[in-house]
Amino acid sequence: MTAPLLEVEGLRTHFLTRAGVAKAVDGVSFVLQPGEILGLVGESGSGKSVTGFSLIGLVDPPGRIVGGSIRFAGQELVGLPAEQMRALRGRRIAMVFQDPQATLNPVLTIGTQMALALQAHDRVSDRAAAERAATMLTRVGIPDAAARLGNYPHEFSGGMRQRVAIAMALLNGPELIIADEPTTALDVSIQAQILHEMKALAAESGTALIWISHDLATVSALAHRVLVMYAGRIVESGPVGAVLRAPLHPYTRGLLDSLPAMTEPGRRLRQIPGTAPSLLALPPGCPFAPRCPRADAACTAPPPRVDHAERRALCHHPLEAAA
Ligand SMILES: Nc1ncnc2c1ncn2[C@@H]1O[C@H](COP(=O)(O)OP(=O)(O)OP(=O)(O)O)[C@@H](O)[C@H]1O
Ligand SMILES: [Mg+2]
C-alpha cells in the first residue's frame, strides 16, 4: 500500500465571533490516497468550505485552526509558516472555487495570468508559459486555445470561465486539487461535461481530488469515496457505492431520499425535516438527533463510532446494523 497523500486527524477550525464560538469544523479525520477522488457532501453550513480552506491554509480571522493535524505528503501543514504554505499552494495543492471570479483577475488577460501562475513557482520563459497555458486550456475543452490567451475573463461564458479556472488549478501539476462546488452555478449539461472531464484529467495526471458539493448525486458520479458532513463533523464515510446502496447514518439516508434520481418517478421527494443546527449552540450528544427519525434518549450522549464493511459512521442507531 502506498503512503497516503493527505492525513487529516482531529481537525478543528473555530470562528470566535461576538455571539460565541462557531465550531465550523470540529474533529474531522480522513485519509486521502494519491490519485483518489473524495467527495465531501452535506447541507449548507455543515463546514465543507471551511474544511477546504483549512487544508490550504486560507482560513481568515475570526476563524482559526484550533486543533488537529493535516499531514500532506508527510509534512505537517498546521502551524506551517505562511511563506512555506504559499509555496505549496498553487503548486502542489490547488483550489477551484464555485465562483471563478475568485481566482481570475478581471484586468489581466488569461494568458498573462496563466504565465504569472507558472512563473511564480518555476523559471519558465514567456514563450514556454504561453505554450503550456494553451495546452492546458485545450485539455479542459477550450477551443482555439492559443488565440484565446489574449482574452480577458469577461470575454468567456460562465462555463468557459470555470474551465479556465480549472486549467489554472492544473497548470503546475498539483498532487491535490480541492474543488469547492465548482459547477453548481452552471447549466446541468455543462456541469456533467465538466465533471466528466475533471475525472478524466485527474486520472490521467494522477491528481487527487477533493470534490465539495451539497449534491450527493454529483458526488456519486465522480468520487471513489465519500465523506458526509454534518455540523462540523464527518458523520459517515465509505466507498461511494456502498454508502449509496446502504447508508449507516440516518442523515445520509435523508440526503439520499431528497434526491430526485433516487426515488421512484412520481413519488414525492422527502426533505429532511427541520434545519441544520446553529453551530453556536449544538445539542449535547448527536447533533442530528433533533431531526432524526431514529433518535431516542440514548442520543443525548456522544454517538459511538460504528464500523461496517469499509463504512464508518457516528451513530447510536445505525441503519445497517439494525437490519
Ligand atoms: N467568516 C465567518 N465568520 C463566522 N462564522 C463563519 C464564517 N465562515 C464560516 N462560518 C461558520 O462556519 C459554518 C460552516 O461554513 P461553511 O462555509 O464551511 O459551510 P458549507 O458546508 O461550505 O456550506 P455551503 O453548502 O452553503 O457552502 C457556517 O455555518 C458558520 O457558522
Ligand atoms: Mg461552502
Short mmCIF file of C-alpha atoms and ligand atoms in Angstrom, two decimals:
data_model
loop_
_atom_site.label_atom_id
_atom_site.label_comp_id
_atom_site.label_asym_id
_atom_site.label_seq_id
_atom_site.Cartn_x
_atom_site.Cartn_y
_atom_site.Cartn_z
CA MET A 1 0.00 0.00 0.00
CA THR A 2 1.33 3.44 -0.92
CA ALA A 3 1.75 6.21 1.64
CA PRO A 4 -1.33 8.43 1.88
CA LEU A 5 -1.16 11.84 0.22
CA LEU A 6 -3.17 13.53 2.94
CA GLU A 7 -3.86 12.52 6.52
CA VAL A 8 -6.24 14.74 8.45
CA GLU A 9 -6.58 13.93 12.13
CA GLY A 10 -8.94 15.61 14.60
CA LEU A 11 -9.02 18.88 12.65
CA ARG A 12 -10.86 21.67 14.44
CA THR A 13 -11.44 25.10 12.91
CA HIS A 14 -13.45 27.51 15.02
CA PHE A 15 -14.76 31.02 14.46
CA LEU A 16 -14.51 33.21 17.52
CA THR A 17 -17.40 35.60 16.95
CA ARG A 18 -19.08 38.09 19.24
CA ALA A 19 -22.07 35.75 19.51
CA GLY A 20 -19.87 32.86 20.61
CA VAL A 21 -17.61 30.17 19.19
CA ALA A 22 -18.87 28.62 15.93
CA LYS A 23 -17.30 25.17 15.70
CA ALA A 24 -17.39 25.02 11.90
CA VAL A 25 -15.02 22.06 11.75
CA ASP A 26 -14.95 20.01 14.92
CA GLY A 27 -12.86 16.87 14.91
CA VAL A 28 -12.61 15.95 11.24
CA SER A 29 -10.39 12.98 10.35
CA PHE A 30 -9.85 11.30 7.00
CA VAL A 31 -7.16 9.91 4.73
CA LEU A 32 -6.71 10.53 1.02
CA GLN A 33 -4.60 8.32 -1.24
CA PRO A 34 -2.66 9.69 -4.21
CA GLY A 35 -4.96 9.99 -7.22
CA GLU A 36 -8.08 9.30 -5.18
CA ILE A 37 -11.30 11.28 -5.69
CA LEU A 38 -13.04 12.04 -2.44
CA GLY A 39 -16.49 13.63 -2.27
CA LEU A 40 -17.31 15.89 0.67
CA VAL A 41 -21.07 16.37 1.00
CA GLY A 42 -23.51 17.90 3.42
CA GLU A 43 -26.16 20.57 3.74
CA SER A 44 -25.37 24.26 3.63
CA GLY A 45 -23.41 25.41 6.69
CA SER A 46 -22.09 21.95 7.60
CA GLY A 47 -18.47 23.09 7.33
CA LYS A 48 -17.43 21.81 3.90
CA SER A 49 -15.83 25.02 2.64
CA VAL A 50 -14.16 25.73 5.96
CA THR A 51 -12.64 22.24 5.79
CA GLY A 52 -11.33 23.00 2.28
CA PHE A 53 -9.93 26.38 3.30
CA SER A 54 -8.29 24.84 6.36
CA LEU A 55 -6.42 22.37 4.15
CA ILE A 56 -4.82 25.11 2.07
CA GLY A 57 -4.21 27.49 4.95
CA LEU A 58 -6.73 30.10 3.84
CA VAL A 59 -8.91 30.45 6.94
CA ASP A 60 -9.32 34.13 7.74
CA PRO A 61 -9.96 35.64 11.19
CA PRO A 62 -12.14 35.32 13.19
CA GLY A 63 -11.59 31.72 12.05
CA ARG A 64 -8.63 29.73 13.27
CA ILE A 65 -7.41 26.14 13.28
CA VAL A 66 -7.53 25.38 16.99
CA GLY A 67 -6.58 21.72 16.93
CA GLY A 68 -5.64 18.66 14.97
CA SER A 69 -3.20 17.80 12.27
CA ILE A 70 -3.02 17.98 8.46
CA ARG A 71 -0.20 15.94 7.01
CA PHE A 72 0.37 16.44 3.29
CA ALA A 73 2.91 14.04 1.74
CA GLY A 74 4.27 13.51 5.22
CA GLN A 75 4.61 17.22 6.02
CA GLU A 76 2.60 18.85 8.81
CA LEU A 77 0.67 21.84 7.48
CA VAL A 78 -0.91 23.06 10.72
CA GLY A 79 1.37 25.77 12.03
CA LEU A 80 3.44 25.89 8.83
CA PRO A 81 4.87 29.41 8.27
CA ALA A 82 2.72 31.42 5.81
CA GLU A 83 5.57 31.69 3.34
CA GLN A 84 6.00 27.90 3.11
CA MET A 85 2.24 27.46 2.83
CA ARG A 86 2.18 29.92 -0.07
CA ALA A 87 4.89 27.93 -1.83
CA LEU A 88 2.76 24.78 -1.59
CA ARG A 89 -0.44 26.48 -2.68
CA GLY A 90 -0.93 26.63 -6.41
CA ARG A 91 1.99 24.31 -6.94
CA ARG A 92 1.31 21.09 -5.03
CA ILE A 93 -2.20 21.90 -3.78
CA ALA A 94 -4.65 23.96 -5.82
CA MET A 95 -8.23 25.04 -5.24
CA VAL A 96 -11.13 25.69 -7.62
CA PHE A 97 -13.94 27.82 -6.23
CA GLN A 98 -17.64 27.98 -7.02
CA ASP A 99 -17.15 31.44 -8.44
CA PRO A 100 -14.28 31.59 -10.96
CA GLN A 101 -14.07 35.36 -10.33
CA ALA A 102 -12.42 34.41 -7.02
CA THR A 103 -9.45 33.03 -8.98
CA LEU A 104 -9.40 35.15 -12.13
CA ASN A 105 -8.16 38.72 -12.24
CA PRO A 106 -10.57 40.80 -14.37
CA VAL A 107 -7.92 43.25 -15.61
CA LEU A 108 -5.37 40.72 -16.90
CA THR A 109 -5.66 38.52 -19.98
CA ILE A 110 -5.94 34.80 -19.38
CA GLY A 111 -2.52 34.28 -20.98
CA THR A 112 -0.84 36.78 -18.64
CA GLN A 113 -2.48 35.26 -15.55
CA MET A 114 -1.51 31.76 -16.50
CA ALA A 115 2.07 32.81 -17.24
CA LEU A 116 2.28 34.55 -13.84
CA ALA A 117 0.93 31.47 -12.10
CA LEU A 118 3.59 29.33 -13.76
CA GLN A 119 6.42 31.78 -13.22
CA ALA A 120 5.54 32.21 -9.55
CA HIS A 121 6.86 28.71 -8.95
CA ASP A 122 9.27 27.99 -11.79
CA ARG A 123 11.65 29.74 -14.14
CA VAL A 124 9.69 29.50 -17.36
CA SER A 125 10.18 31.67 -20.45
CA ASP A 126 7.16 33.68 -21.63
CA ARG A 127 7.01 31.60 -24.74
CA ALA A 128 7.10 28.27 -22.92
CA ALA A 129 4.50 29.59 -20.47
CA ALA A 130 2.17 30.53 -23.33
CA GLU A 131 2.57 27.10 -24.83
CA ARG A 132 1.87 25.34 -21.56
CA ALA A 133 -1.13 27.60 -20.90
CA ALA A 134 -2.61 26.87 -24.34
CA THR A 135 -2.10 23.12 -23.86
CA MET A 136 -3.88 23.25 -20.51
CA LEU A 137 -6.81 25.27 -21.92
CA THR A 138 -7.17 22.78 -24.73
CA ARG A 139 -7.23 19.91 -22.24
CA VAL A 140 -10.12 21.44 -20.31
CA GLY A 141 -12.06 21.80 -23.56
CA ILE A 142 -11.49 25.41 -24.64
CA PRO A 143 -11.47 25.58 -28.43
CA ASP A 144 -8.85 27.63 -30.26
CA ALA A 145 -6.91 27.99 -27.01
CA ALA A 146 -3.78 29.75 -28.32
CA ALA A 147 -5.86 32.60 -29.73
CA ARG A 148 -7.90 32.90 -26.54
CA LEU A 149 -4.85 33.62 -24.38
CA GLY A 150 -5.27 37.28 -25.33
CA ASN A 151 -8.84 37.41 -23.97
CA TYR A 152 -9.96 38.81 -20.63
CA PRO A 153 -12.11 36.74 -18.24
CA HIS A 154 -15.30 38.66 -19.14
CA GLU A 155 -14.91 37.58 -22.76
CA PHE A 156 -15.64 33.97 -21.75
CA SER A 157 -19.04 32.47 -20.91
CA GLY A 158 -19.66 31.26 -17.33
CA GLY A 159 -18.92 27.65 -18.21
CA MET A 160 -15.79 28.57 -20.15
CA ARG A 161 -14.62 30.82 -17.32
CA GLN A 162 -14.89 27.90 -14.91
CA ARG A 163 -12.89 25.76 -17.34
CA VAL A 164 -10.20 28.46 -17.35
CA ALA A 165 -10.14 28.37 -13.53
CA ILE A 166 -9.76 24.58 -13.66
CA ALA A 167 -6.93 24.93 -16.21
CA MET A 168 -5.22 27.37 -13.81
CA ALA A 169 -5.51 24.84 -11.00
CA LEU A 170 -3.97 22.12 -13.17
CA LEU A 171 -1.21 24.34 -14.51
CA ASN A 172 1.55 23.43 -12.08
CA GLY A 173 0.65 19.74 -11.99
CA PRO A 174 -0.56 19.70 -8.36
CA GLU A 175 -0.86 16.47 -6.40
CA LEU A 176 -4.15 17.63 -4.89
CA ILE A 177 -6.99 19.80 -6.16
CA ILE A 178 -9.74 20.93 -3.82
CA ALA A 179 -12.81 21.82 -5.88
CA ASP A 180 -15.47 23.68 -3.87
CA GLU A 181 -18.84 23.44 -5.69
CA PRO A 182 -17.09 24.33 -8.95
CA THR A 183 -20.06 23.55 -11.18
CA THR A 184 -23.13 24.48 -9.12
CA ALA A 185 -23.56 27.86 -10.84
CA LEU A 186 -23.59 26.22 -14.27
CA ASP A 187 -26.15 24.65 -16.54
CA VAL A 188 -26.83 20.95 -15.78
CA SER A 189 -25.48 19.69 -19.13
CA ILE A 190 -22.30 21.77 -18.75
CA GLN A 191 -21.95 20.52 -15.16
CA ALA A 192 -21.99 16.93 -16.33
CA GLN A 193 -19.46 17.66 -19.05
CA ILE A 194 -17.02 19.43 -16.73
CA LEU A 195 -17.42 16.68 -14.13
CA HIS A 196 -16.59 14.05 -16.70
CA GLU A 197 -13.54 15.99 -17.92
CA MET A 198 -12.25 16.68 -14.41
CA LYS A 199 -12.42 12.98 -13.64
CA ALA A 200 -10.52 12.09 -16.82
CA LEU A 201 -7.87 14.76 -16.15
CA ALA A 202 -7.39 13.64 -12.56
CA ALA A 203 -6.98 10.02 -13.65
CA GLU A 204 -4.56 10.96 -16.42
CA SER A 205 -2.30 13.12 -14.27
CA GLY A 206 -2.67 11.11 -11.04
CA THR A 207 -4.03 14.17 -9.24
CA ALA A 208 -6.09 13.52 -6.12
CA LEU A 209 -9.32 15.45 -5.91
CA ILE A 210 -11.49 16.58 -3.03
CA TRP A 211 -14.84 17.47 -4.57
CA ILE A 212 -17.05 19.53 -2.28
CA SER A 213 -20.76 19.55 -3.03
CA HIS A 214 -24.14 19.74 -1.31
CA ASP A 215 -25.34 17.39 -4.04
CA LEU A 216 -24.90 13.70 -3.34
CA ALA A 217 -25.85 12.81 -6.94
CA THR A 218 -22.99 14.85 -8.39
CA VAL A 219 -20.51 13.34 -5.99
CA SER A 220 -21.70 9.80 -6.62
CA ALA A 221 -20.99 10.21 -10.34
CA LEU A 222 -17.43 11.28 -9.68
CA ALA A 223 -15.90 10.15 -6.42
CA HIS A 224 -14.38 6.88 -5.23
CA ARG A 225 -15.17 7.58 -1.60
CA VAL A 226 -17.49 9.98 0.14
CA LEU A 227 -17.44 11.86 3.43
CA VAL A 228 -20.80 13.03 4.75
CA MET A 229 -20.53 16.11 6.91
CA TYR A 230 -22.99 17.40 9.48
CA ALA A 231 -22.47 20.25 11.96
CA GLY A 232 -18.71 20.28 11.55
CA ARG A 233 -18.20 16.51 11.78
CA ILE A 234 -17.86 13.59 9.40
CA VAL A 235 -20.91 11.52 10.36
CA GLU A 236 -20.38 8.85 7.70
CA SER A 237 -17.65 7.81 5.29
CA GLY A 238 -17.01 4.97 2.90
CA PRO A 239 -16.86 3.87 -0.75
CA VAL A 240 -19.48 5.75 -2.79
CA GLY A 241 -21.32 2.65 -4.00
CA ALA A 242 -21.67 1.10 -0.56
CA VAL A 243 -22.72 4.34 1.13
CA LEU A 244 -25.37 4.99 -1.51
CA ARG A 245 -26.69 1.44 -1.50
CA ALA A 246 -26.97 1.10 2.24
CA PRO A 247 -26.08 4.13 4.31
CA LEU A 248 -25.44 3.62 8.01
CA HIS A 249 -26.34 7.10 9.19
CA PRO A 250 -29.98 8.31 9.16
CA TYR A 251 -28.68 11.69 7.95
CA THR A 252 -27.15 10.09 4.84
CA ARG A 253 -30.44 8.25 4.31
CA GLY A 254 -32.22 11.61 4.49
CA LEU A 255 -29.89 13.15 1.92
CA LEU A 256 -30.49 10.18 -0.41
CA ASP A 257 -34.26 10.38 -0.04
CA SER A 258 -34.19 14.01 -1.07
CA LEU A 259 -32.50 13.20 -4.40
CA PRO A 260 -34.85 13.13 -7.41
CA ALA A 261 -32.95 10.33 -9.17
CA MET A 262 -33.07 8.04 -6.14
CA THR A 263 -36.83 7.97 -5.71
CA GLU A 264 -39.36 6.32 -7.98
CA PRO A 265 -40.85 8.60 -10.62
CA GLY A 266 -43.99 10.29 -9.44
CA ARG A 267 -43.15 9.83 -5.78
CA ARG A 268 -42.81 13.00 -3.76
CA LEU A 269 -39.32 13.89 -2.64
CA ARG A 270 -38.81 13.77 1.06
CA GLN A 271 -36.93 16.62 2.63
CA ILE A 272 -35.10 16.10 5.90
CA PRO A 273 -37.37 17.75 8.47
CA GLY A 274 -36.06 20.71 10.42
CA THR A 275 -32.99 22.79 9.68
CA ALA A 276 -29.28 22.43 10.32
CA PRO A 277 -28.49 23.39 13.92
CA SER A 278 -26.72 26.59 14.92
CA LEU A 279 -23.06 25.79 15.39
CA LEU A 280 -23.04 28.18 18.32
CA ALA A 281 -25.42 26.04 20.35
CA LEU A 282 -25.20 22.39 19.38
CA PRO A 283 -27.28 19.93 21.39
CA PRO A 284 -25.30 17.61 23.65
CA GLY A 285 -24.64 14.21 22.10
CA CYS A 286 -25.54 13.63 18.46
CA PRO A 287 -26.10 16.95 16.63
CA PHE A 288 -28.57 15.29 14.23
CA ALA A 289 -30.80 13.87 16.98
CA PRO A 290 -33.40 16.70 16.94
CA ARG A 291 -34.14 15.90 13.26
CA CYS A 292 -33.59 12.15 13.33
CA PRO A 293 -36.44 9.64 12.95
CA ARG A 294 -34.45 7.05 14.93
CA ALA A 295 -33.42 9.24 17.83
CA ASP A 296 -34.21 8.27 21.41
CA ALA A 297 -32.89 9.08 24.88
CA ALA A 298 -29.53 7.43 24.14
CA CYS A 299 -28.77 10.11 21.52
CA THR A 300 -28.13 12.80 24.12
CA ALA A 301 -24.77 11.10 24.70
CA PRO A 302 -21.93 11.41 22.14
CA PRO A 303 -22.51 8.87 19.35
CA PRO A 304 -20.18 5.85 19.16
CA ARG A 305 -18.18 5.01 16.07
CA VAL A 306 -19.68 2.18 14.02
CA ASP A 307 -17.52 0.25 11.57
CA HIS A 308 -19.32 -1.82 8.99
CA ALA A 309 -17.85 -3.26 5.78
CA GLU A 310 -15.48 -0.39 4.91
CA ARG A 311 -18.01 2.15 6.08
CA ARG A 312 -17.82 4.16 9.22
CA ALA A 313 -20.42 6.28 10.98
CA LEU A 314 -21.04 8.11 14.22
CA CYS A 315 -24.44 6.93 15.39
CA HIS A 316 -26.26 5.28 18.29
CA HIS A 317 -28.80 3.63 15.97
CA PRO A 318 -27.14 2.97 12.58
CA LEU A 319 -29.41 1.61 9.86
CA GLU A 320 -27.45 -1.35 8.56
CA ALA A 321 -26.57 -2.74 11.98
CA ALA A 322 -30.27 -2.81 12.85
CA ALA A 323 -31.27 -4.63 9.66
N1 LIG B 1 -16.39 34.29 8.42
C1 LIG B 1 -17.11 33.56 9.28
N2 LIG B 1 -17.46 34.06 10.48
C2 LIG B 1 -18.16 33.32 11.37
N3 LIG B 1 -18.57 32.06 11.16
C3 LIG B 1 -18.26 31.51 9.98
C4 LIG B 1 -17.52 32.22 8.98
N4 LIG B 1 -17.36 31.41 7.92
C5 LIG B 1 -17.99 30.24 8.23
N5 LIG B 1 -18.51 30.30 9.47
C6 LIG B 1 -19.24 29.24 10.16
O1 LIG B 1 -18.88 28.02 9.60
C7 LIG B 1 -20.04 27.29 9.21
C8 LIG B 1 -19.72 26.41 8.05
O2 LIG B 1 -19.49 27.20 6.91
P1 LIG B 1 -19.07 26.60 5.51
O3 LIG B 1 -18.91 27.76 4.60
O4 LIG B 1 -17.92 25.69 5.67
O5 LIG B 1 -20.36 25.76 5.12
P2 LIG B 1 -20.59 24.87 3.82
O6 LIG B 1 -20.81 23.47 4.27
O7 LIG B 1 -19.50 25.13 2.85
O8 LIG B 1 -21.98 25.43 3.28
P3 LIG B 1 -22.46 25.78 1.78
O9 LIG B 1 -23.01 24.48 1.22
O10 LIG B 1 -23.54 26.78 1.99
O11 LIG B 1 -21.30 26.30 1.02
C9 LIG B 1 -21.09 28.34 8.97
O12 LIG B 1 -22.37 27.85 9.17
C10 LIG B 1 -20.73 29.39 10.00
O13 LIG B 1 -21.32 29.05 11.26
MG MG B 2 -19.38 26.06 1.00
#
